[in-house]
Amino acid sequence: KISTLLLAPAIDLDEEMKAFLRERLKDFSLSVTALNHFLKDPKIFLENDLLQTPQVKSSALVYGNAVHAALRKWGLSVQDGLPLSLDQFIAEFDNYLVDREILTDAERANLLAQGKEDLPRYYDERLKEGIPYVHKVEYPLSANFDDIPLKGKIDRIDLENPNSANATIIDFKTGAPKTESEIRGGDYHRQLVF
């Protein structure tokens, strides 16, 4: 068939590589990110998730990681009873970019400027007033689906009050808000199901 000509050839693994991968899979738990990689292209899953080949990060990913780090610190500070001020919140973002990422001076300057523009607005709208009861920050989850170990993390779990059974699950995202129809059937939907 002509369609088989469009497929990339199967990866031919030697015995040494097969033995390495069997060892790697012994303690492997599948995350939604790894599943998305596999569904997109099994080679991406092999390279990113099993071999853990270093990847160049896009500016959007670095920005999202820095915002995530600042939001994580804010949540932990609320748990400690001393919520970060706006200046401390922005400092956590800045420190992440300086200490944790390899960037050119221009990339760092652009991301710092973007953070200085975006974070004060977000802080004022979402973090300044009505501080929630933060129950958990980066809460790890694990389960098995048949014989497949699964893992994941919930960025934050807020409760209405310390004894409440009602929770709000928060997943940090820095992109533009998505509609329900944009979420259904894609990577974000799979993440919610996971």
Coordinates of N, CA, C and O in Angstrom, one line a residue:
K1 N 0.8 -1.2 0.0 CA 0.0 0.0 0.0 C 0.9 1.2 0.0 O 1.9 1.3 0.6
I2 N 0.4 2.3 -0.6 CA 1.1 3.5 -0.6 C 1.2 4.2 0.8 O 2.2 4.8 1.1
S3 N 0.2 4.0 1.6 CA 0.3 4.6 3.0 C 1.5 4.1 3.8 O 2.0 4.8 4.6
T4 N 1.9 2.8 3.6 CA 3.1 2.3 4.3 C 4.4 3.0 3.9 O 5.3 3.0 4.6
L5 N 4.4 3.6 2.7 CA 5.6 4.3 2.3 C 5.8 5.6 3.0 O 6.9 6.1 3.1
L6 N 4.7 6.1 3.6 CA 4.7 7.4 4.3 C 5.2 7.2 5.7 O 5.6 8.2 6.4
L7 N 5.2 6.0 6.2 CA 5.6 5.8 7.6 C 7.1 5.7 7.7 O 7.8 5.2 6.8
A8 N 7.6 6.2 8.8 CA 9.0 6.1 9.1 C 9.3 4.6 9.3 O 8.5 3.9 9.9
P9 N 10.5 4.2 8.9 CA 10.9 2.8 9.1 C 11.0 2.5 10.6 O 11.3 3.4 11.4
A10 N 10.6 1.3 11.0 CA 10.7 0.9 12.4 C 12.2 1.0 12.9 O 13.1 0.8 12.1
I11 N 12.3 1.3 14.1 CA 13.7 1.5 14.7 C 14.2 0.1 15.0 O 13.6 -0.8 15.6
D12 N 15.4 -0.2 14.5 CA 16.0 -1.5 14.7 C 16.9 -1.4 15.9 O 17.9 -0.7 15.9
L13 N 16.6 -2.1 17.0 CA 17.3 -2.0 18.2 C 18.2 -3.3 18.4 O 17.7 -4.4 18.2
D14 N 19.5 -3.1 18.7 CA 20.3 -4.2 18.9 C 20.1 -4.8 20.3 O 19.3 -4.2 21.1
E15 N 20.6 -5.9 20.7 CA 20.4 -6.6 21.9 C 20.8 -5.7 23.1 O 20.1 -5.7 24.2
E16 N 21.9 -5.0 23.0 CA 22.3 -4.2 24.1 C 21.3 -3.1 24.4 O 21.0 -2.8 25.6
M17 N 20.8 -2.4 23.4 CA 19.8 -1.4 23.5 C 18.5 -2.0 24.1 O 17.9 -1.4 25.0
K18 N 18.1 -3.1 23.6 CA 16.9 -3.8 24.2 C 17.1 -4.1 25.7 O 16.1 -3.9 26.5
A19 N 18.2 -4.6 26.1 CA 18.5 -4.8 27.5 C 18.5 -3.6 28.3 O 17.9 -3.5 29.4
F20 N 19.0 -2.5 27.7 CA 19.0 -1.2 28.4 C 17.6 -0.7 28.6 O 17.2 -0.3 29.7
L21 N 16.8 -0.8 27.6 CA 15.4 -0.4 27.7 C 14.5 -1.2 28.6 O 13.7 -0.7 29.4
R22 N 14.8 -2.6 28.6 CA 14.1 -3.4 29.6 C 14.4 -3.0 31.0 O 13.5 -2.9 31.9
E23 N 15.7 -2.7 31.3 CA 16.1 -2.2 32.6 C 15.4 -0.9 32.9 O 14.9 -0.6 34.0
R24 N 15.4 0.0 32.0 CA 14.8 1.3 32.1 C 13.3 1.2 32.4 O 12.8 2.0 33.2
L25 N 12.6 0.3 31.8 CA 11.2 0.1 32.0 C 10.8 -0.6 33.3 O 9.6 -0.5 33.7
K26 N 11.7 -1.2 34.0 CA 11.4 -1.9 35.2 C 10.8 -0.9 36.2 O 9.8 -1.3 36.9
D27 N 11.3 0.3 36.4 CA 10.7 1.2 37.4 C 10.0 2.4 36.7 O 9.8 3.5 37.3
F28 N 9.7 2.3 35.4 CA 9.1 3.4 34.7 C 7.6 3.5 35.0 O 6.9 2.5 35.0
S29 N 7.1 4.7 35.3 CA 5.7 5.0 35.4 C 5.3 6.0 34.3 O 6.1 6.9 34.0
L30 N 4.2 5.7 33.7 CA 3.8 6.5 32.6 C 3.1 7.8 33.1 O 2.1 7.7 33.8
S31 N 3.6 8.9 32.6 CA 2.9 10.2 32.9 C 2.1 10.6 31.6 O 2.3 10.0 30.6
V32 N 1.2 11.6 31.8 CA 0.4 12.0 30.7 C 1.3 12.6 29.6 O 1.1 12.4 28.4
T33 N 2.4 13.3 30.0 CA 3.3 13.8 29.0 C 3.9 12.7 28.2 O 4.0 12.8 26.9
A34 N 4.4 11.7 28.8 CA 5.0 10.5 28.1 C 4.0 9.9 27.2 O 4.3 9.5 26.1
L35 N 2.7 9.7 27.7 CA 1.7 9.2 26.8 C 1.5 10.0 25.6 O 1.3 9.5 24.5
N36 N 1.4 11.3 25.8 CA 1.2 12.3 24.7 C 2.4 12.1 23.7 O 2.2 12.2 22.4
H37 N 3.6 12.0 24.2 CA 4.8 11.8 23.3 C 4.6 10.5 22.5 O 4.8 10.5 21.3
F38 N 4.2 9.4 23.1 CA 4.0 8.2 22.4 C 3.0 8.2 21.4 O 3.1 7.7 20.3
L39 N 1.8 8.9 21.7 CA 0.7 9.0 20.7 C 1.1 9.9 19.5 O 0.7 9.6 18.4
K40 N 1.9 10.9 19.8 CA 2.4 11.7 18.7 C 3.4 11.0 17.8 O 3.2 11.0 16.6
D41 N 4.3 10.3 18.4 CA 5.3 9.6 17.7 C 6.1 8.7 18.7 O 6.8 9.3 19.6
P42 N 6.1 7.4 18.6 CA 6.8 6.5 19.5 C 8.3 6.9 19.6 O 8.9 6.7 20.6
K43 N 8.9 7.4 18.5 CA 10.3 7.8 18.5 C 10.5 8.9 19.5 O 11.5 9.0 20.2
I44 N 9.6 9.9 19.6 CA 9.7 11.0 20.6 C 9.6 10.4 22.0 O 10.4 10.8 22.8
F45 N 8.7 9.5 22.2 CA 8.6 8.8 23.5 C 10.0 8.1 23.9 O 10.5 8.3 25.0
L46 N 10.5 7.4 22.9 CA 11.8 6.7 23.1 C 12.9 7.7 23.5 O 13.6 7.6 24.5
E47 N 13.0 8.8 22.7 CA 14.1 9.7 22.9 C 13.9 10.6 24.2 O 14.8 10.8 25.0
N48 N 12.7 11.1 24.4 CA 12.5 12.0 25.5 C 12.2 11.3 26.8 O 12.7 11.8 27.9
D49 N 11.5 10.2 26.8 CA 11.0 9.7 28.1 C 11.8 8.4 28.5 O 12.0 8.2 29.7
L50 N 12.3 7.6 27.6 CA 13.1 6.5 28.0 C 14.5 6.8 28.0 O 15.2 6.5 28.9
L51 N 15.0 7.4 26.9 CA 16.5 7.7 26.8 C 16.8 9.0 27.5 O 17.9 9.3 27.8
Q52 N 15.8 9.8 27.7 CA 15.9 11.2 28.4 C 17.0 12.0 27.7 O 17.8 12.6 28.4
T53 N 16.9 12.1 26.4 CA 17.8 12.9 25.6 C 17.5 14.4 25.9 O 16.4 14.8 25.9
P54 N 18.5 15.1 26.2 CA 18.3 16.6 26.5 C 17.7 17.3 25.3 O 18.0 17.0 24.2
Q55 N 16.7 18.1 25.6 CA 16.0 18.9 24.6 C 16.2 20.4 24.8 O 16.3 20.9 25.9
V56 N 16.2 21.1 23.7 CA 16.2 22.5 23.7 C 14.8 23.0 24.1 O 13.8 22.5 23.6
K57 N 14.7 23.9 25.1 CA 13.4 24.4 25.6 C 13.0 25.6 24.8 O 13.8 26.5 24.6
S58 N 11.8 25.7 24.4 CA 11.3 26.9 23.8 C 11.1 28.0 24.8 O 11.0 27.7 26.0
S59 N 11.1 29.2 24.4 CA 10.9 30.4 25.3 C 9.6 30.2 26.1 O 9.5 30.6 27.2
A60 N 8.6 29.8 25.4 CA 7.2 29.6 26.0 C 7.3 28.6 27.1 O 6.7 28.8 28.2
L61 N 8.1 27.5 26.9 CA 8.2 26.5 28.0 C 9.0 27.0 29.2 O 8.6 26.8 30.3
V62 N 10.1 27.7 28.9 CA 10.9 28.3 30.0 C 10.1 29.3 30.8 O 10.1 29.3 32.0
Y63 N 9.3 30.1 30.1 CA 8.4 31.1 30.7 C 7.4 30.4 31.6 O 7.2 30.7 32.8
G64 N 6.8 29.4 31.1 CA 5.8 28.6 31.8 C 6.4 28.0 33.1 O 5.8 27.9 34.1
N65 N 7.6 27.4 32.9 CA 8.3 26.8 34.1 C 8.6 27.8 35.1 O 8.5 27.6 36.3
A66 N 9.0 29.1 34.7 CA 9.3 30.1 35.7 C 8.1 30.6 36.4 O 8.1 30.8 37.6
V67 N 7.0 30.7 35.7 CA 5.7 31.1 36.3 C 5.3 30.0 37.3 O 4.9 30.3 38.4
H68 N 5.4 28.7 36.8 CA 5.1 27.6 37.7 C 5.9 27.6 39.0 O 5.3 27.4 40.1
A69 N 7.2 27.9 38.9 CA 8.0 28.0 40.1 C 7.5 29.1 41.0 O 7.5 28.9 42.3
A70 N 7.2 30.2 40.5 CA 6.7 31.3 41.3 C 5.4 31.0 42.0 O 5.1 31.2 43.2
L71 N 4.4 30.4 41.2 CA 3.2 30.0 41.8 C 3.3 28.9 42.8 O 2.6 28.8 43.8
R72 N 4.3 28.0 42.6 CA 4.5 26.9 43.6 C 5.0 27.6 44.9 O 4.5 27.2 46.0
K73 N 5.9 28.5 44.8 CA 6.4 29.2 46.0 C 5.3 30.0 46.7 O 5.3 30.0 47.9
W74 N 4.5 30.6 45.9 CA 3.3 31.3 46.5 C 2.4 30.4 47.3 O 2.1 30.7 48.4
G75 N 2.1 29.2 46.7 CA 1.2 28.2 47.4 C 1.9 27.8 48.6 O 1.2 27.6 49.7
L76 N 3.2 27.5 48.6 CA 3.9 27.0 49.8 C 3.9 28.1 50.9 O 3.7 27.8 52.1
S77 N 4.0 29.3 50.4 CA 4.1 30.5 51.4 C 2.7 30.6 52.1 O 2.6 31.0 53.3
V78 N 1.6 30.4 51.3 CA 0.3 30.5 51.9 C 0.1 29.4 52.9 O -0.4 29.6 54.0
Q79 N 0.6 28.2 52.6 CA 0.5 27.1 53.6 C 1.3 27.4 54.9 O 0.8 27.1 56.0
D80 N 2.4 28.2 54.7 CA 3.1 28.6 55.9 C 2.6 29.8 56.6 O 3.1 30.2 57.7
G81 N 1.5 30.4 56.1 CA 0.8 31.5 56.7 C 1.5 32.8 56.4 O 1.1 33.8 57.0
L82 N 2.4 32.9 55.5 CA 3.1 34.1 55.1 C 3.1 34.3 53.6 O 4.1 34.1 52.9
P83 N 1.9 34.6 53.0 CA 1.9 34.7 51.5 C 2.9 35.7 51.0 O 3.1 36.7 51.5
L84 N 3.5 35.3 49.9 CA 4.5 36.2 49.2 C 3.8 37.5 48.8 O 2.7 37.5 48.3
S85 N 4.6 38.5 48.9 CA 4.1 39.8 48.4 C 4.4 39.8 46.9 O 5.0 38.9 46.3
L86 N 3.9 40.8 46.2 CA 4.1 40.9 44.8 C 5.5 40.9 44.4 O 6.0 40.2 43.5
D87 N 6.3 41.7 45.2 CA 7.8 41.8 44.9 C 8.4 40.4 45.1 O 9.3 40.0 44.3
Q88 N 8.0 39.7 46.1 CA 8.6 38.4 46.4 C 8.2 37.4 45.3 O 9.0 36.5 44.9
F89 N 7.0 37.5 44.9 CA 6.4 36.6 43.8 C 7.2 36.8 42.5 O 7.7 35.9 41.9
I90 N 7.4 38.1 42.1 CA 8.2 38.4 40.9 C 9.7 37.9 41.1 O 10.3 37.4 40.2
A91 N 10.2 38.1 42.3 CA 11.6 37.7 42.6 C 11.8 36.2 42.4 O 12.8 35.7 41.9
E92 N 10.8 35.4 42.8 CA 10.8 33.9 42.6 C 10.9 33.6 41.1 O 11.6 32.7 40.7
F93 N 10.1 34.3 40.3 CA 10.1 34.2 38.9 C 11.5 34.5 38.3 O 12.1 33.7 37.5
D94 N 12.0 35.7 38.7 CA 13.3 36.1 38.2 C 14.4 35.1 38.6 O 15.3 34.8 37.8
N95 N 14.4 34.7 39.9 CA 15.4 33.7 40.4 C 15.4 32.4 39.6 O 16.5 31.9 39.3
Y96 N 14.2 32.0 39.2 CA 14.2 30.7 38.4 C 14.9 30.9 37.1 O 15.7 30.1 36.7
L97 N 14.6 32.0 36.4 CA 15.2 32.3 35.1 C 16.7 32.4 35.2 O 17.4 32.0 34.3
V98 N 17.2 33.1 36.3 CA 18.6 33.3 36.5 C 19.3 32.0 36.9 O 20.4 31.7 36.4
D99 N 18.7 31.3 37.8 CA 19.4 30.2 38.5 C 19.2 28.8 37.8 O 20.0 27.9 37.9
R100 N 18.1 28.6 37.1 CA 17.7 27.3 36.7 C 17.7 27.1 35.2 O 17.6 25.9 34.7
E101 N 17.8 28.1 34.4 CA 17.7 28.0 32.9 C 19.0 28.5 32.3 O 19.5 29.5 32.7
I102 N 19.3 27.9 31.2 CA 20.5 28.3 30.3 C 19.8 29.1 29.2 O 19.1 28.6 28.3
L103 N 20.1 30.4 29.3 CA 19.5 31.4 28.3 C 20.5 32.4 27.8 O 21.5 32.7 28.6
T104 N 20.3 32.9 26.7 CA 21.2 34.0 26.2 C 20.7 35.3 27.0 O 19.6 35.3 27.6
D105 N 21.6 36.3 27.1 CA 21.2 37.5 27.8 C 19.9 38.1 27.2 O 19.1 38.6 27.9
A106 N 19.8 38.0 25.9 CA 18.6 38.6 25.2 C 17.3 37.8 25.6 O 16.3 38.4 25.9
E107 N 17.4 36.5 25.6 CA 16.3 35.6 25.9 C 15.9 35.9 27.4 O 14.7 36.1 27.7
R108 N 16.9 36.0 28.3 CA 16.6 36.2 29.7 C 15.9 37.6 29.8 O 14.9 37.7 30.5
A109 N 16.4 38.6 29.2 CA 15.9 40.0 29.3 C 14.4 40.0 28.8 O 13.6 40.6 29.4
N110 N 14.2 39.3 27.7 CA 12.8 39.3 27.1 C 11.8 38.6 28.1 O 10.7 39.1 28.3
L111 N 12.3 37.5 28.7 CA 11.4 36.7 29.6 C 11.2 37.5 30.9 O 10.1 37.5 31.4
L112 N 12.2 38.1 31.4 CA 12.1 39.0 32.6 C 11.1 40.1 32.3 O 10.3 40.4 33.2
A113 N 11.2 40.7 31.2 CA 10.3 41.9 30.8 C 8.9 41.3 30.7 O 7.9 42.0 31.2
Q114 N 8.7 40.2 30.1 CA 7.3 39.6 30.0 C 6.8 39.3 31.3 O 5.6 39.6 31.6
G115 N 7.6 38.8 32.2 CA 7.1 38.5 33.6 C 6.8 39.8 34.4 O 5.8 39.8 35.1
K116 N 7.5 40.8 34.2 CA 7.3 42.1 34.9 C 6.0 42.7 34.4 O 5.3 43.5 35.1
E117 N 5.6 42.4 33.1 CA 4.4 42.9 32.6 C 3.2 42.0 33.0 O 2.1 42.5 33.4
D118 N 3.3 40.7 33.0 CA 2.2 39.8 33.2 C 1.9 39.5 34.7 O 0.8 39.4 35.1
L119 N 3.0 39.3 35.5 CA 2.8 38.8 36.8 C 2.1 39.8 37.8 O 1.3 39.4 38.6
P120 N 2.4 41.1 37.7 CA 1.6 42.0 38.6 C 0.1 42.0 38.3 O -0.7 42.0 39.3
R121 N -0.3 41.9 37.1 CA -1.7 41.8 36.8 C -2.3 40.5 37.3 O -3.4 40.5 38.0
Y122 N -1.6 39.4 37.1 CA -2.1 38.1 37.6 C -2.2 38.1 39.1 O -3.2 37.7 39.7
Y123 N -1.2 38.7 39.8 CA -1.1 38.7 41.2 C -2.3 39.5 41.8 O -3.0 39.1 42.7
D124 N -2.5 40.7 41.2 CA -3.6 41.6 41.6 C -5.0 40.9 41.4 O -5.9 41.0 42.3
E125 N -5.2 40.2 40.3 CA -6.5 39.6 40.0 C -6.7 38.3 40.7 O -7.8 38.0 41.0
R126 N -5.7 37.5 41.0 CA -5.9 36.1 41.4 C -5.3 35.8 42.8 O -5.7 34.9 43.5
L127 N -4.2 36.5 43.2 CA -3.5 36.1 44.4 C -3.6 37.1 45.6 O -3.4 36.7 46.7
K128 N -3.9 38.3 45.3 CA -3.9 39.4 46.3 C -5.0 39.3 47.3 O -4.8 39.4 48.5
E129 N -6.2 39.1 46.8 CA -7.4 39.1 47.7 C -8.0 37.6 47.8 O -7.8 36.8 46.9
G130 N -8.7 37.4 48.9 CA -9.4 36.1 49.1 C -8.5 34.9 49.0 O -8.7 34.0 48.3
I131 N -7.4 35.0 49.8 CA -6.4 33.9 49.8 C -7.1 32.6 50.2 O -7.7 32.5 51.2
P132 N -6.9 31.6 49.4 CA -7.6 30.3 49.6 C -6.9 29.5 50.7 O -5.8 29.8 51.1
Y133 N -7.6 28.4 51.1 CA -6.9 27.5 52.0 C -6.2 26.5 51.1 O -6.9 25.7 50.4
V134 N -4.9 26.6 51.0 CA -4.1 25.8 50.1 C -3.8 24.5 50.9 O -3.1 24.4 51.8
H135 N -4.4 23.4 50.4 CA -4.3 22.1 51.0 C -3.0 21.4 50.6 O -2.2 20.9 51.4
K136 N -2.7 21.3 49.3 CA -1.5 20.6 48.8 C -0.9 21.4 47.6 O -1.7 22.1 46.9
V137 N 0.4 21.4 47.5 CA 1.1 22.0 46.4 C 1.9 20.9 45.8 O 2.7 20.1 46.5
E138 N 1.8 20.7 44.4 CA 2.5 19.7 43.7 C 2.3 18.3 44.3 O 3.2 17.6 44.7
Y139 N 1.1 17.9 44.4 CA 0.7 16.7 45.1 C 0.9 15.5 44.1 O 0.3 15.5 43.0
P140 N 1.8 14.6 44.5 CA 2.0 13.5 43.6 C 0.9 12.4 43.6 O 0.3 12.1 44.7
L141 N 0.6 11.8 42.5 CA -0.4 10.8 42.3 C 0.3 9.6 41.7 O 1.1 9.7 40.8
S142 N -0.2 8.4 42.0 CA 0.3 7.2 41.3 C -0.9 6.2 41.4 O -1.7 6.2 42.3
A143 N -1.0 5.4 40.3 CA -2.0 4.4 40.2 C -1.5 3.4 39.2 O -0.5 3.6 38.5
N144 N -2.3 2.3 39.1 CA -2.0 1.3 38.0 C -3.3 1.2 37.2 O -4.4 1.2 37.7
F145 N -3.0 1.1 35.9 CA -4.1 0.8 34.9 C -3.7 -0.5 34.3 O -2.8 -0.6 33.5
D146 N -4.4 -1.6 34.8 CA -4.0 -2.9 34.6 C -2.6 -3.1 35.1 O -2.3 -2.9 36.3
D147 N -1.6 -3.4 34.2 CA -0.2 -3.6 34.7 C 0.7 -2.4 34.4 O 1.9 -2.5 34.4
I148 N 0.0 -1.3 34.0 CA 0.8 -0.1 33.7 C 0.8 0.9 34.8 O -0.2 1.4 35.2
P149 N 2.0 1.1 35.4 CA 2.1 2.1 36.5 C 1.9 3.5 35.9 O 2.6 3.9 34.9
L150 N 1.1 4.3 36.5 CA 0.8 5.7 36.1 C 1.3 6.7 37.2 O 1.3 6.4 38.3
K151 N 1.7 7.9 36.7 CA 2.1 8.9 37.7 C 1.7 10.3 37.2 O 1.5 10.5 36.0
G152 N 1.6 11.2 38.1 CA 1.3 12.6 37.8 C 1.4 13.4 39.0 O 1.7 13.0 40.1
K153 N 1.1 14.7 38.8 CA 1.1 15.7 39.9 C 0.0 16.7 39.7 O -0.3 17.1 38.6
I154 N -0.6 17.0 40.8 CA -1.6 18.1 40.8 C -0.9 19.3 41.3 O -0.3 19.3 42.4
D155 N -0.9 20.4 40.5 CA -0.2 21.6 40.9 C -0.6 22.1 42.2 O 0.2 22.5 43.1
R156 N -2.0 22.3 42.4 CA -2.4 22.8 43.7 C -3.8 22.3 44.0 O -4.6 22.2 43.1
I157 N -4.1 22.0 45.2 CA -5.4 21.6 45.7 C -5.8 22.6 46.8 O -5.2 22.8 47.8
D158 N -6.9 23.3 46.5 CA -7.5 24.3 47.5 C -8.7 23.7 48.1 O -9.5 23.1 47.3
L159 N -9.0 24.0 49.3 CA -10.2 23.6 50.0 C -11.0 24.8 50.4 O -10.4 25.9 50.6
E160 N -12.3 24.7 50.6 CA -13.1 25.9 51.0 C -12.7 26.3 52.4 O -12.7 27.5 52.7
N161 N -12.4 25.3 53.2 CA -11.9 25.5 54.6 C -11.1 24.3 55.0 O -11.2 23.3 54.3
P162 N -10.4 24.3 56.1 CA -9.5 23.2 56.5 C -10.3 21.8 56.6 O -9.7 20.8 56.4
N163 N -11.6 21.8 56.9 CA -12.3 20.6 57.1 C -13.2 20.3 56.0 O -14.1 19.4 56.1
S164 N -13.1 21.0 54.9 CA -14.1 20.9 53.8 C -13.8 19.6 53.0 O -12.7 19.2 52.8
A165 N -14.9 19.1 52.4 CA -14.7 17.9 51.5 C -14.8 18.5 50.0 O -14.6 17.7 49.1
N166 N -15.0 19.8 49.9 CA -15.0 20.4 48.5 C -13.7 20.9 48.2 O -13.1 21.7 49.0
A167 N -13.2 20.5 47.0 CA -11.8 20.9 46.6 C -11.9 21.6 45.3 O -12.7 21.2 44.4
T168 N -10.9 22.4 45.0 CA -10.7 23.0 43.7 C -9.3 22.5 43.3 O -8.3 22.7 44.0
I169 N -9.2 21.9 42.1 CA -8.0 21.4 41.6 C -7.5 22.4 40.6 O -8.2 22.8 39.7
I170 N -6.2 22.8 40.8 CA -5.6 23.9 39.9 C -4.4 23.3 39.2 O -3.5 22.7 39.8
D171 N -4.4 23.5 37.9 CA -3.3 23.2 37.0 C -2.8 24.5 36.4 O -3.5 25.2 35.7
F172 N -1.5 24.8 36.7 CA -1.0 26.0 36.2 C -0.7 26.0 34.7 O -0.1 25.1 34.2
K173 N -1.2 27.0 34.0 CA -1.0 27.1 32.5 C -0.8 28.6 32.2 O -1.4 29.5 32.8
T174 N 0.1 28.8 31.3 CA 0.4 30.2 30.9 C 0.0 30.6 29.6 O 0.1 31.8 29.2
G175 N -0.6 29.7 28.8 CA -1.1 30.0 27.4 C -2.4 30.8 27.5 O -3.0 31.0 28.6
A176 N -2.9 31.1 26.4 CA -4.2 31.7 26.3 C -5.3 30.7 26.8 O -5.2 29.5 26.6
P177 N -6.3 31.2 27.4 CA -7.4 30.4 27.9 C -8.0 29.6 26.7 O -8.1 30.1 25.6
K178 N -8.4 28.3 27.0 CA -9.0 27.5 26.0 C -10.5 27.3 26.2 O -10.9 27.3 27.4
T179 N -11.2 27.1 25.2 CA -12.6 26.8 25.3 C -12.8 25.3 25.5 O -11.8 24.6 25.3
E180 N -14.0 24.9 26.0 CA -14.2 23.5 26.2 C -14.0 22.7 24.9 O -13.4 21.6 25.0
S181 N -14.4 23.2 23.8 CA -14.3 22.5 22.6 C -12.8 22.4 22.1 O -12.4 21.4 21.5
E182 N -12.0 23.4 22.5 CA -10.6 23.3 22.2 C -9.9 22.2 23.1 O -8.9 21.6 22.7
I183 N -10.4 22.1 24.3 CA -9.8 21.1 25.2 C -10.2 19.7 24.9 O -9.4 18.8 24.9
R184 N -11.4 19.5 24.5 CA -11.9 18.1 24.3 C -11.1 17.4 23.2 O -11.0 17.9 22.1
G185 N -10.7 16.2 23.5 CA -10.1 15.3 22.5 C -8.6 15.6 22.3 O -7.9 14.9 21.5
G186 N -8.0 16.6 22.9 CA -6.6 16.9 22.7 C -5.8 16.5 23.9 O -6.2 15.8 24.8
D187 N -4.5 17.1 24.0 CA -3.6 16.8 25.1 C -4.1 17.2 26.4 O -4.0 16.5 27.4
Y188 N -4.8 18.4 26.5 CA -5.3 18.9 27.7 C -6.4 18.0 28.2 O -6.5 17.7 29.4
H189 N -7.3 17.5 27.3 CA -8.3 16.6 27.7 C -7.8 15.3 28.3 O -8.2 14.8 29.4
R190 N -6.7 14.8 27.6 CA -6.1 13.6 28.1 C -5.5 13.8 29.5 O -5.5 13.0 30.4
Q191 N -4.9 15.0 29.7 CA -4.4 15.4 31.0 C -5.5 15.4 32.1 O -5.2 14.9 33.2
L192 N -6.6 15.9 31.8 CA -7.7 15.9 32.7 C -8.2 14.5 33.1 O -8.5 14.2 34.2
V193 N -8.3 13.7 32.1 CA -8.7 12.3 32.3 C -7.7 11.5 33.1 O -8.0 10.8 34.0
F194 N -6.4 11.8 32.8 CA -5.3 11.1 33.5 C -5.4 11.3 35.0 O -5.2 10.5 35.8

